[in-house]
Amino acid sequence: MKTIAFIPVRGGSKSIPLKNIKEFCGKPLVYWTIKAAAETKTIDEVIIATDHEEIETVVNSFGFSKVSVYRRNKTNAQDSSSTESVILEYLNARKLDKNDAFILVQATSPLLTANDLAAGINMFDKQEYDSILSCVLSKRFFWKENGDPINYDPYNRPRRQDFEGINMENGAFYINTVGRIEESRNRLSGNIGISLMPEYTDVELDEEDDWQRAEILMKKYLFPRETKKKISLFISDIDGVLTDAGMYYSENGDELKKFNTHDGMAFQLIRENGLKTAIITSENTELVKRRANKLKVDYLYQGKRDGGKLSAALEICKKEGITIDNVAYIGDDINCFELLSMVGIAACPSNALNKIKDIPGIIKLSRKGGEGVVREFYEEVLSKIL
């Protein structure tokens, strides 16, 4: 049996045009819920159902290995189309096992995290409930139009700390089995359980006014936790990061590499902000030595393979009197895995190996190696914390 996350993102939003790929906290909106689902270990597949080519291109650019795109029928992507209609369309096309767990995730809930999804799945797996939905505990007082109170006695008004509150659906996720969804034609059915999320996750991005509030909440509670770390050392790989990983040879057989000048300026800006810099690579060439000298890096370690990169980084940390948690590193290949898994801030180019992209908490940059990926890392991450 599988656990599948399903995120519908149509292109025809009227309130906010193409809102699902509108920038939210520096990334397209849909990135955040995809990231949450992809980083949830108990989710096997993440399906993005869209009718829009540009959305598909953006989703594919994220590079999450669990994620695939389903091109939904345009008849189920209209203003009047229900979410259930595209769910049932997909289930009919895919023919899944009826016992598979199916999680509807809403792209308009960017404050959703992998921990929230894992908690909901854990609750569902206990089989005490047939389906699960996410809610927040609201301690607000609600009234009917006729003036009748819904959830409290106005003549015995409770203090907030004594008020039990009421569970409010926040639209972040819904869990059911494929079979029960097909039978009921609804995301929820049977005995329904509630998985509580933090109160600040009550916001959904349906209108322009929601956007600013949600970004403030994201930056306050979630955005990115890695940036709260104190970074004292920046390390970069060479091939696949500072270069495009291509192998070029002159007519005389000399090996050539293509570097990006924007990365050179990034190293200068990083140094000017007081960080030490280093290059650690499995290569061992005079060419790399010359490039490192031009970049004025503080440390150059060449020929580091099979765990040698982590050892080199730890040696630098000892010399600088810092810990590995004070290190930011960009790598792209399997020999970077150990070091990327240990540093305070880990990042990779968009064309890194899937195993690298799947490292928990790694920052997936939008540029490929050799295209100024270090400059992007400086501008989008380091400059905001230095």
mmCIF file of C-alpha atoms in Angstrom:
data_model
loop_
_atom_site.group_PDB
_atom_site.id
_atom_site.type_symbol
_atom_site.label_atom_id
_atom_site.label_comp_id
_atom_site.label_asym_id
_atom_site.label_seq_id
_atom_site.Cartn_x
_atom_site.Cartn_y
_atom_site.Cartn_z
ATOM 1 C CA MET A 1 0.000 0.000 0.000
ATOM 2 C CA LYS A 2 1.116 3.535 -0.776
ATOM 3 C CA THR A 3 0.594 6.971 0.683
ATOM 4 C CA ILE A 4 0.003 9.577 -2.000
ATOM 5 C CA ALA A 5 -0.169 13.346 -1.600
ATOM 6 C CA PHE A 6 -2.272 15.131 -4.199
ATOM 7 C CA ILE A 7 -1.974 18.898 -4.765
ATOM 8 C CA PRO A 8 -4.417 20.461 -7.276
ATOM 9 C CA VAL A 9 -3.117 23.715 -8.826
ATOM 10 C CA ARG A 10 -5.111 25.140 -11.694
ATOM 11 C CA GLY A 11 -4.040 28.116 -13.755
ATOM 12 C CA GLY A 12 -7.315 30.002 -13.856
ATOM 13 C CA SER A 13 -7.516 31.735 -10.480
ATOM 14 C CA LYS A 14 -9.543 34.934 -10.814
ATOM 15 C CA SER A 15 -8.831 36.590 -7.444
ATOM 16 C CA ILE A 16 -5.043 36.368 -7.890
ATOM 17 C CA PRO A 17 -3.987 35.421 -11.466
ATOM 18 C CA LEU A 18 -1.674 32.370 -11.493
ATOM 19 C CA LYS A 19 -1.488 32.644 -7.716
ATOM 20 C CA ASN A 20 -0.116 29.125 -7.326
ATOM 21 C CA ILE A 21 3.200 30.225 -8.843
ATOM 22 C CA LYS A 22 3.129 33.820 -7.593
ATOM 23 C CA GLU A 23 6.182 34.533 -5.424
ATOM 24 C CA PHE A 24 5.624 33.898 -1.740
ATOM 25 C CA CYS A 25 8.571 34.390 0.643
ATOM 26 C CA GLY A 26 10.999 34.134 -2.267
ATOM 27 C CA LYS A 27 9.548 30.981 -3.869
ATOM 28 C CA PRO A 28 6.481 30.178 -6.003
ATOM 29 C CA LEU A 29 3.537 29.615 -3.652
ATOM 30 C CA VAL A 30 3.099 25.938 -4.556
ATOM 31 C CA TYR A 31 6.755 25.242 -3.651
ATOM 32 C CA TRP A 32 6.039 25.332 0.075
ATOM 33 C CA THR A 33 3.338 22.644 0.168
ATOM 34 C CA ILE A 34 5.265 20.500 -2.315
ATOM 35 C CA LYS A 35 8.326 20.803 -0.071
ATOM 36 C CA ALA A 36 6.292 19.799 2.995
ATOM 37 C CA ALA A 37 4.887 16.728 1.248
ATOM 38 C CA ALA A 38 8.192 15.719 -0.363
ATOM 39 C CA GLU A 39 10.007 15.923 2.981
ATOM 40 C CA THR A 40 7.417 13.748 4.754
ATOM 41 C CA LYS A 41 9.104 10.344 4.930
ATOM 42 C CA THR A 42 5.840 8.391 5.067
ATOM 43 C CA ILE A 43 4.582 9.919 1.795
ATOM 44 C CA ASP A 44 5.592 7.812 -1.222
ATOM 45 C CA GLU A 45 4.438 10.026 -4.089
ATOM 46 C CA VAL A 46 3.503 13.673 -4.541
ATOM 47 C CA ILE A 47 1.180 14.390 -7.468
ATOM 48 C CA ILE A 48 0.658 17.933 -8.763
ATOM 49 C CA ALA A 49 -2.545 18.133 -10.802
ATOM 50 C CA THR A 50 -2.532 21.116 -13.147
ATOM 51 C CA ASP A 51 -4.004 22.229 -16.447
ATOM 52 C CA HIS A 52 -1.376 24.912 -17.058
ATOM 53 C CA GLU A 53 1.926 24.473 -18.913
ATOM 54 C CA GLU A 54 3.755 27.251 -17.045
ATOM 55 C CA ILE A 55 2.792 25.760 -13.681
ATOM 56 C CA GLU A 56 4.067 22.358 -14.841
ATOM 57 C CA THR A 57 7.392 23.913 -15.902
ATOM 58 C CA VAL A 58 7.788 25.671 -12.549
ATOM 59 C CA VAL A 59 6.965 22.510 -10.574
ATOM 60 C CA ASN A 60 9.452 20.438 -12.574
ATOM 61 C CA SER A 61 12.153 23.040 -11.925
ATOM 62 C CA PHE A 62 12.013 22.309 -8.166
ATOM 63 C CA GLY A 63 13.649 18.932 -8.741
ATOM 64 C CA PHE A 64 11.936 16.981 -5.939
ATOM 65 C CA SER A 65 12.383 13.282 -6.730
ATOM 66 C CA LYS A 66 9.008 12.177 -5.289
ATOM 67 C CA VAL A 67 7.071 14.720 -7.341
ATOM 68 C CA SER A 68 5.344 14.203 -10.682
ATOM 69 C CA VAL A 69 2.823 16.244 -12.647
ATOM 70 C CA TYR A 70 -0.615 15.047 -13.726
ATOM 71 C CA ARG A 71 -2.194 17.105 -16.512
ATOM 72 C CA ARG A 72 -5.788 17.449 -15.380
ATOM 73 C CA ASN A 73 -8.726 17.769 -17.745
ATOM 74 C CA LYS A 74 -9.609 21.415 -18.407
ATOM 75 C CA THR A 75 -13.274 20.628 -17.739
ATOM 76 C CA ASN A 76 -12.266 19.957 -14.125
ATOM 77 C CA ALA A 77 -10.226 23.164 -13.857
ATOM 78 C CA GLN A 78 -13.005 25.732 -14.196
ATOM 79 C CA ASP A 79 -14.156 28.273 -11.618
ATOM 80 C CA SER A 80 -17.166 26.075 -10.953
ATOM 81 C CA SER A 81 -15.182 22.814 -10.731
ATOM 82 C CA SER A 82 -14.991 21.125 -7.347
ATOM 83 C CA THR A 83 -11.765 19.753 -5.911
ATOM 84 C CA GLU A 84 -13.494 16.381 -5.704
ATOM 85 C CA SER A 85 -13.958 16.383 -9.485
ATOM 86 C CA VAL A 86 -10.221 16.445 -10.198
ATOM 87 C CA ILE A 87 -9.524 13.936 -7.409
ATOM 88 C CA LEU A 88 -12.005 11.488 -8.921
ATOM 89 C CA GLU A 89 -10.644 12.155 -12.412
ATOM 90 C CA TYR A 90 -7.147 11.259 -11.230
ATOM 91 C CA LEU A 91 -8.269 8.162 -9.327
ATOM 92 C CA ASN A 92 -10.188 6.936 -12.359
ATOM 93 C CA ALA A 93 -7.118 7.444 -14.569
ATOM 94 C CA ARG A 94 -4.612 5.925 -12.145
ATOM 95 C CA LYS A 95 -6.566 2.883 -10.849
ATOM 96 C CA LEU A 96 -4.878 2.789 -7.449
ATOM 97 C CA ASP A 97 -5.230 0.180 -4.725
ATOM 98 C CA LYS A 98 -8.382 0.975 -2.746
ATOM 99 C CA ASN A 99 -6.421 0.717 0.512
ATOM 100 C CA ASP A 100 -3.847 3.322 -0.512
ATOM 101 C CA ALA A 101 -3.857 6.430 1.684
ATOM 102 C CA PHE A 102 -4.721 9.554 -0.293
ATOM 103 C CA ILE A 103 -3.870 13.003 1.083
ATOM 104 C CA LEU A 104 -5.399 16.101 -0.465
ATOM 105 C CA VAL A 105 -3.016 19.015 0.168
ATOM 106 C CA GLN A 106 -4.030 22.597 -0.607
ATOM 107 C CA ALA A 107 -1.394 24.805 -2.256
ATOM 108 C CA THR A 108 -2.991 27.838 -0.595
ATOM 109 C CA SER A 109 -1.760 26.672 2.818
ATOM 110 C CA PRO A 110 1.982 27.446 2.640
ATOM 111 C CA LEU A 111 2.421 27.297 6.435
ATOM 112 C CA LEU A 112 1.955 23.518 6.282
ATOM 113 C CA THR A 113 5.069 21.551 7.291
ATOM 114 C CA ALA A 114 6.269 17.969 6.986
ATOM 115 C CA ASN A 115 5.742 17.592 10.741
ATOM 116 C CA ASP A 116 2.070 18.535 10.370
ATOM 117 C CA LEU A 117 1.573 15.958 7.619
ATOM 118 C CA ALA A 118 3.465 13.282 9.550
ATOM 119 C CA ALA A 119 1.242 13.874 12.593
ATOM 120 C CA GLY A 120 -1.892 13.528 10.473
ATOM 121 C CA ILE A 121 -0.636 10.349 8.795
ATOM 122 C CA ASN A 122 0.342 8.838 12.154
ATOM 123 C CA MET A 123 -3.171 9.524 13.438
ATOM 124 C CA PHE A 124 -4.704 7.959 10.323
ATOM 125 C CA ASP A 125 -2.464 4.882 10.512
ATOM 126 C CA LYS A 126 -3.816 4.027 13.974
ATOM 127 C CA GLN A 127 -7.135 3.224 12.185
ATOM 128 C CA GLU A 128 -9.245 4.866 14.860
ATOM 129 C CA TYR A 129 -10.739 7.143 12.187
ATOM 130 C CA ASP A 130 -11.823 6.567 8.598
ATOM 131 C CA SER A 131 -10.594 9.987 7.439
ATOM 132 C CA ILE A 132 -8.689 12.946 8.863
ATOM 133 C CA LEU A 133 -8.766 16.703 8.309
ATOM 134 C CA SER A 134 -6.499 19.466 9.583
ATOM 135 C CA CYS A 135 -7.906 22.129 11.891
ATOM 136 C CA VAL A 136 -6.761 24.912 14.179
ATOM 137 C CA LEU A 137 -8.167 25.536 17.633
ATOM 138 C CA SER A 138 -9.845 28.940 17.439
ATOM 139 C CA LYS A 139 -10.610 30.835 20.631
ATOM 140 C CA ARG A 140 -12.845 33.370 18.942
ATOM 141 C CA PHE A 141 -16.534 33.771 19.649
ATOM 142 C CA PHE A 142 -18.947 32.966 16.802
ATOM 143 C CA TRP A 143 -22.526 34.153 16.259
ATOM 144 C CA LYS A 144 -25.399 33.299 13.946
ATOM 145 C CA GLU A 145 -27.009 36.007 11.818
ATOM 146 C CA ASN A 146 -30.066 36.025 14.083
ATOM 147 C CA GLY A 147 -27.933 36.979 17.091
ATOM 148 C CA ASP A 148 -27.655 33.546 18.667
ATOM 149 C CA PRO A 149 -24.193 32.644 19.992
ATOM 150 C CA ILE A 150 -22.627 29.507 18.510
ATOM 151 C CA ASN A 151 -19.841 28.508 20.846
ATOM 152 C CA TYR A 152 -20.222 30.339 24.178
ATOM 153 C CA ASP A 153 -22.657 31.822 26.673
ATOM 154 C CA PRO A 154 -22.402 35.644 26.406
ATOM 155 C CA TYR A 155 -23.896 35.989 29.911
ATOM 156 C CA ASN A 156 -21.054 33.932 31.337
ATOM 157 C CA ARG A 157 -18.253 35.156 29.125
ATOM 158 C CA PRO A 158 -15.163 32.972 29.707
ATOM 159 C CA ARG A 159 -11.612 34.290 29.916
ATOM 160 C CA ARG A 160 -9.527 33.288 26.899
ATOM 161 C CA GLN A 161 -7.288 31.058 29.020
ATOM 162 C CA ASP A 162 -10.340 29.210 30.338
ATOM 163 C CA PHE A 163 -12.123 28.954 26.973
ATOM 164 C CA GLU A 164 -12.005 25.551 25.276
ATOM 165 C CA GLY A 165 -12.497 27.129 21.851
ATOM 166 C CA ILE A 166 -13.744 25.484 18.695
ATOM 167 C CA ASN A 167 -11.953 23.482 16.002
ATOM 168 C CA MET A 168 -11.884 25.356 12.698
ATOM 169 C CA GLU A 169 -10.995 23.715 9.383
ATOM 170 C CA ASN A 170 -7.893 25.411 7.944
ATOM 171 C CA GLY A 171 -7.916 23.685 4.554
ATOM 172 C CA ALA A 172 -4.322 22.447 4.731
ATOM 173 C CA PHE A 173 -4.840 18.688 4.263
ATOM 174 C CA TYR A 174 -7.387 15.835 4.235
ATOM 175 C CA ILE A 175 -6.585 12.108 4.493
ATOM 176 C CA ASN A 176 -8.741 9.193 3.369
ATOM 177 C CA THR A 177 -8.365 5.920 1.508
ATOM 178 C CA VAL A 178 -8.763 5.695 -2.247
ATOM 179 C CA GLY A 179 -11.656 3.247 -1.858
ATOM 180 C CA ARG A 180 -13.651 5.442 0.537
ATOM 181 C CA ILE A 181 -13.147 8.520 -1.628
ATOM 182 C CA GLU A 182 -14.411 6.637 -4.687
ATOM 183 C CA GLU A 183 -17.391 5.292 -2.752
ATOM 184 C CA SER A 184 -18.438 8.557 -1.088
ATOM 185 C CA ARG A 185 -17.158 10.828 -3.904
ATOM 186 C CA ASN A 186 -15.883 13.078 -1.142
ATOM 187 C CA ARG A 187 -12.494 13.864 0.436
ATOM 188 C CA LEU A 188 -13.908 12.967 3.874
ATOM 189 C CA SER A 189 -16.120 10.077 4.900
ATOM 190 C CA GLY A 190 -17.029 7.765 7.771
ATOM 191 C CA ASN A 191 -15.719 8.494 11.241
ATOM 192 C CA ILE A 192 -13.770 11.755 10.850
ATOM 193 C CA GLY A 193 -10.799 12.684 13.047
ATOM 194 C CA ILE A 194 -9.165 16.079 13.561
ATOM 195 C CA SER A 195 -5.432 16.687 13.342
ATOM 196 C CA LEU A 196 -4.640 19.999 15.016
ATOM 197 C CA MET A 197 -2.144 22.455 13.555
ATOM 198 C CA PRO A 198 -0.828 25.679 15.192
ATOM 199 C CA GLU A 199 -3.316 28.547 15.400
ATOM 200 C CA TYR A 200 -1.255 30.752 13.060
ATOM 201 C CA THR A 201 -1.918 28.306 10.198
ATOM 202 C CA ASP A 202 -5.541 29.417 9.916
ATOM 203 C CA VAL A 203 -4.734 31.619 6.899
ATOM 204 C CA GLU A 204 -5.532 30.587 3.324
ATOM 205 C CA LEU A 205 -4.406 32.607 0.304
ATOM 206 C CA ASP A 206 -7.643 33.287 -1.506
ATOM 207 C CA GLU A 207 -7.497 37.100 -1.668
ATOM 208 C CA GLU A 208 -4.747 39.711 -2.049
ATOM 209 C CA ASP A 209 -5.156 40.834 1.576
ATOM 210 C CA ASP A 210 -4.288 37.312 2.755
ATOM 211 C CA TRP A 211 -0.872 37.431 1.104
ATOM 212 C CA GLN A 212 0.894 39.969 3.322
ATOM 213 C CA ARG A 213 -0.431 38.457 6.540
ATOM 214 C CA ALA A 214 0.646 34.961 5.504
ATOM 215 C CA GLU A 215 4.169 36.101 4.567
ATOM 216 C CA ILE A 216 4.552 37.803 7.955
ATOM 217 C CA LEU A 217 3.484 34.584 9.696
ATOM 218 C CA MET A 218 5.787 32.453 7.560
ATOM 219 C CA LYS A 219 8.800 34.639 8.347
ATOM 220 C CA LYS A 220 7.954 34.730 12.035
ATOM 221 C CA TYR A 221 7.347 31.027 12.614
ATOM 222 C CA LEU A 222 8.882 29.017 9.777
ATOM 223 C CA PHE A 223 10.975 30.922 7.277
ATOM 224 C CA PRO A 224 13.677 29.108 6.813
ATOM 225 C CA ARG A 225 14.877 27.917 10.164
ATOM 226 C CA GLU A 226 18.347 27.423 8.653
ATOM 227 C CA THR A 227 18.805 31.175 8.304
ATOM 228 C CA LYS A 228 18.701 31.603 12.085
ATOM 229 C CA LYS A 229 22.050 29.845 12.393
ATOM 230 C CA LYS A 230 25.256 31.828 12.855
ATOM 231 C CA ILE A 231 27.421 31.196 9.820
ATOM 232 C CA SER A 232 31.166 31.849 9.981
ATOM 233 C CA LEU A 233 32.475 29.789 7.054
ATOM 234 C CA PHE A 234 31.294 29.317 3.464
ATOM 235 C CA ILE A 235 32.505 26.268 1.512
ATOM 236 C CA SER A 236 31.909 25.444 -2.142
ATOM 237 C CA ASP A 237 32.527 22.424 -4.327
ATOM 238 C CA ILE A 238 34.072 22.990 -7.782
ATOM 239 C CA ASP A 239 32.625 20.690 -10.477
ATOM 240 C CA GLY A 240 28.869 21.018 -10.766
ATOM 241 C CA VAL A 241 28.775 24.109 -8.530
ATOM 242 C CA LEU A 242 31.367 26.646 -9.639
ATOM 243 C CA THR A 243 31.434 24.945 -13.060
ATOM 244 C CA ASP A 244 28.810 23.258 -15.237
ATOM 245 C CA ALA A 245 30.544 19.883 -14.614
ATOM 246 C CA GLY A 246 31.560 19.761 -18.273
ATOM 247 C CA MET A 247 34.940 18.382 -19.352
ATOM 248 C CA TYR A 248 36.621 20.643 -21.906
ATOM 249 C CA TYR A 249 39.996 20.029 -23.577
ATOM 250 C CA SER A 250 42.207 22.224 -25.715
ATOM 251 C CA GLU A 251 43.768 20.965 -28.914
ATOM 252 C CA ASN A 252 46.915 20.246 -26.903
ATOM 253 C CA GLY A 253 44.941 18.096 -24.469
ATOM 254 C CA ASP A 254 44.864 20.641 -21.641
ATOM 255 C CA GLU A 255 41.832 20.375 -19.383
ATOM 256 C CA LEU A 256 39.649 23.490 -19.281
ATOM 257 C CA LYS A 257 36.841 24.559 -16.948
ATOM 258 C CA LYS A 258 34.248 27.290 -17.392
ATOM 259 C CA PHE A 259 33.639 29.494 -14.331
ATOM 260 C CA ASN A 260 31.009 32.182 -13.819
ATOM 261 C CA THR A 261 32.143 35.737 -12.989
ATOM 262 C CA HIS A 262 29.005 36.325 -10.880
ATOM 263 C CA ASP A 263 30.255 33.644 -8.498
ATOM 264 C CA GLY A 264 33.558 35.489 -8.235
ATOM 265 C CA MET A 265 31.742 38.601 -7.035
ATOM 266 C CA ALA A 266 29.751 36.442 -4.584
ATOM 267 C CA PHE A 267 32.997 35.248 -2.959
ATOM 268 C CA GLN A 268 34.111 38.871 -2.628
ATOM 269 C CA LEU A 269 30.792 39.886 -1.022
ATOM 270 C CA ILE A 270 30.958 36.938 1.363
ATOM 271 C CA ARG A 271 34.486 37.901 2.439
ATOM 272 C CA GLU A 272 33.466 41.543 2.882
ATOM 273 C CA ASN A 273 30.779 40.358 5.300
ATOM 274 C CA GLY A 274 33.410 38.760 7.518
ATOM 275 C CA LEU A 275 33.062 35.083 6.566
ATOM 276 C CA LYS A 276 35.976 32.780 5.846
ATOM 277 C CA THR A 277 35.762 30.965 2.503
ATOM 278 C CA ALA A 278 36.942 27.564 1.331
ATOM 279 C CA ILE A 279 36.881 25.236 -1.644
ATOM 280 C CA ILE A 280 36.884 21.485 -1.060
ATOM 281 C CA THR A 281 36.998 19.293 -4.156
ATOM 282 C CA SER A 282 37.808 15.753 -5.197
ATOM 283 C CA GLU A 283 39.805 17.177 -8.136
ATOM 284 C CA ASN A 284 43.508 17.913 -7.863
ATOM 285 C CA THR A 285 44.596 20.329 -10.587
ATOM 286 C CA GLU A 286 46.698 23.417 -11.034
ATOM 287 C CA LEU A 287 43.713 25.025 -12.760
ATOM 288 C CA VAL A 288 41.607 24.819 -9.584
ATOM 289 C CA LYS A 289 44.494 26.197 -7.548
ATOM 290 C CA ARG A 290 44.705 29.228 -9.841
ATOM 291 C CA ARG A 291 40.947 29.821 -9.609
ATOM 292 C CA ALA A 292 41.058 29.558 -5.804
ATOM 293 C CA ASN A 293 43.895 32.101 -5.690
ATOM 294 C CA LYS A 294 41.893 34.498 -7.845
ATOM 295 C CA LEU A 295 38.873 34.091 -5.586
ATOM 296 C CA LYS A 296 41.160 34.705 -2.580
ATOM 297 C CA VAL A 297 39.706 31.780 -0.657
ATOM 298 C CA ASP A 298 41.110 31.167 2.800
ATOM 299 C CA TYR A 299 41.320 27.394 2.438
ATOM 300 C CA LEU A 300 41.736 25.076 -0.540
ATOM 301 C CA TYR A 301 41.549 21.292 -0.127
ATOM 302 C CA GLN A 302 41.938 19.157 -3.267
ATOM 303 C CA GLY A 303 41.752 15.407 -3.822
ATOM 304 C CA LYS A 304 39.172 14.856 -1.079
ATOM 305 C CA ARG A 305 37.100 11.709 -1.723
ATOM 306 C CA ASP A 306 35.122 9.127 0.290
ATOM 307 C CA GLY A 307 34.396 11.213 3.368
ATOM 308 C CA GLY A 308 37.429 13.412 2.852
ATOM 309 C CA LYS A 309 35.289 16.496 2.318
ATOM 310 C CA LEU A 310 33.747 16.246 5.778
ATOM 311 C CA SER A 311 37.181 15.623 7.319
ATOM 312 C CA ALA A 312 38.575 18.684 5.553
ATOM 313 C CA ALA A 313 35.661 20.830 6.721
ATOM 314 C CA LEU A 314 36.093 19.651 10.312
ATOM 315 C CA GLU A 315 39.814 20.461 10.117
ATOM 316 C CA ILE A 316 38.981 24.018 9.021
ATOM 317 C CA CYS A 317 36.419 24.323 11.829
ATOM 318 C CA LYS A 318 39.063 23.305 14.365
ATOM 319 C CA LYS A 319 41.465 25.924 13.028
ATOM 320 C CA GLU A 320 38.768 28.619 13.125
ATOM 321 C CA GLY A 321 37.397 27.638 16.525
ATOM 322 C CA ILE A 322 33.881 26.996 15.187
ATOM 323 C CA THR A 323 31.579 23.983 14.805
ATOM 324 C CA ILE A 324 30.218 22.342 11.672
ATOM 325 C CA ASP A 325 26.893 24.014 12.506
ATOM 326 C CA ASN A 326 28.531 27.353 11.666
ATOM 327 C CA VAL A 327 29.263 26.228 8.099
ATOM 328 C CA ALA A 328 27.321 26.857 4.893
ATOM 329 C CA TYR A 329 28.123 24.522 1.993
ATOM 330 C CA ILE A 330 26.983 24.087 -1.608
ATOM 331 C CA GLY A 331 27.455 20.668 -3.193
ATOM 332 C CA ASP A 332 25.841 18.651 -5.948
ATOM 333 C CA ASP A 333 27.093 15.055 -6.125
ATOM 334 C CA ILE A 334 27.253 11.893 -4.059
ATOM 335 C CA ASN A 335 30.673 12.731 -2.592
ATOM 336 C CA CYS A 336 29.099 15.888 -1.095
ATOM 337 C CA PHE A 337 26.346 13.972 0.711
ATOM 338 C CA GLU A 338 28.078 13.433 4.056
ATOM 339 C CA LEU A 339 29.197 17.050 4.433
ATOM 340 C CA LEU A 340 25.857 18.463 3.239
ATOM 341 C CA SER A 341 24.073 16.341 5.829
ATOM 342 C CA MET A 342 26.147 17.825 8.659
ATOM 343 C CA VAL A 343 26.533 21.568 7.988
ATOM 344 C CA GLY A 344 24.396 24.360 9.426
ATOM 345 C CA ILE A 345 23.123 25.487 6.018
ATOM 346 C CA ALA A 346 23.205 23.073 3.069
ATOM 347 C CA ALA A 347 22.363 24.092 -0.493
ATOM 348 C CA CYS A 348 22.554 22.576 -3.948
ATOM 349 C CA PRO A 349 22.139 23.664 -7.587
ATOM 350 C CA SER A 350 18.901 22.828 -9.393
ATOM 351 C CA ASN A 351 20.629 20.042 -11.376
ATOM 352 C CA ALA A 352 22.119 18.261 -8.355
ATOM 353 C CA LEU A 353 21.575 14.517 -7.922
ATOM 354 C CA ASN A 354 18.188 13.526 -6.489
ATOM 355 C CA LYS A 355 19.883 11.976 -3.449
ATOM 356 C CA ILE A 356 21.370 15.384 -2.693
ATOM 357 C CA LYS A 357 18.068 17.213 -3.244
ATOM 358 C CA ASP A 358 16.362 14.826 -0.830
ATOM 359 C CA ILE A 359 18.627 15.736 2.108
ATOM 360 C CA PRO A 360 16.243 17.079 4.805
ATOM 361 C CA GLY A 361 16.328 20.861 5.039
ATOM 362 C CA ILE A 362 18.611 21.415 2.039
ATOM 363 C CA ILE A 363 18.046 24.653 0.116
ATOM 364 C CA LYS A 364 17.365 23.881 -3.541
ATOM 365 C CA LEU A 365 18.591 26.808 -5.601
ATOM 366 C CA SER A 366 16.996 27.690 -8.935
ATOM 367 C CA ARG A 367 20.235 27.989 -10.944
ATOM 368 C CA LYS A 368 22.346 25.151 -12.290
ATOM 369 C CA GLY A 369 26.012 24.681 -11.517
ATOM 370 C CA GLY A 370 28.191 27.135 -13.404
ATOM 371 C CA GLU A 371 25.298 29.575 -13.852
ATOM 372 C CA GLY A 372 26.032 31.777 -10.830
ATOM 373 C CA VAL A 373 24.626 29.455 -8.184
ATOM 374 C CA VAL A 374 26.928 30.843 -5.452
ATOM 375 C CA ARG A 375 25.759 34.374 -6.273
ATOM 376 C CA GLU A 376 22.144 33.215 -5.931
ATOM 377 C CA PHE A 377 22.961 31.580 -2.592
ATOM 378 C CA TYR A 378 24.557 34.779 -1.347
ATOM 379 C CA GLU A 379 21.677 37.016 -2.465
ATOM 380 C CA GLU A 380 18.811 34.748 -1.412
ATOM 381 C CA VAL A 381 20.221 33.257 1.800
ATOM 382 C CA LEU A 382 23.482 34.595 3.217
ATOM 383 C CA SER A 383 22.838 38.306 2.624
ATOM 384 C CA LYS A 384 19.669 38.024 4.729
ATOM 385 C CA ILE A 385 21.455 36.722 7.806
ATOM 386 C CA LEU A 386 24.840 38.432 7.713
#
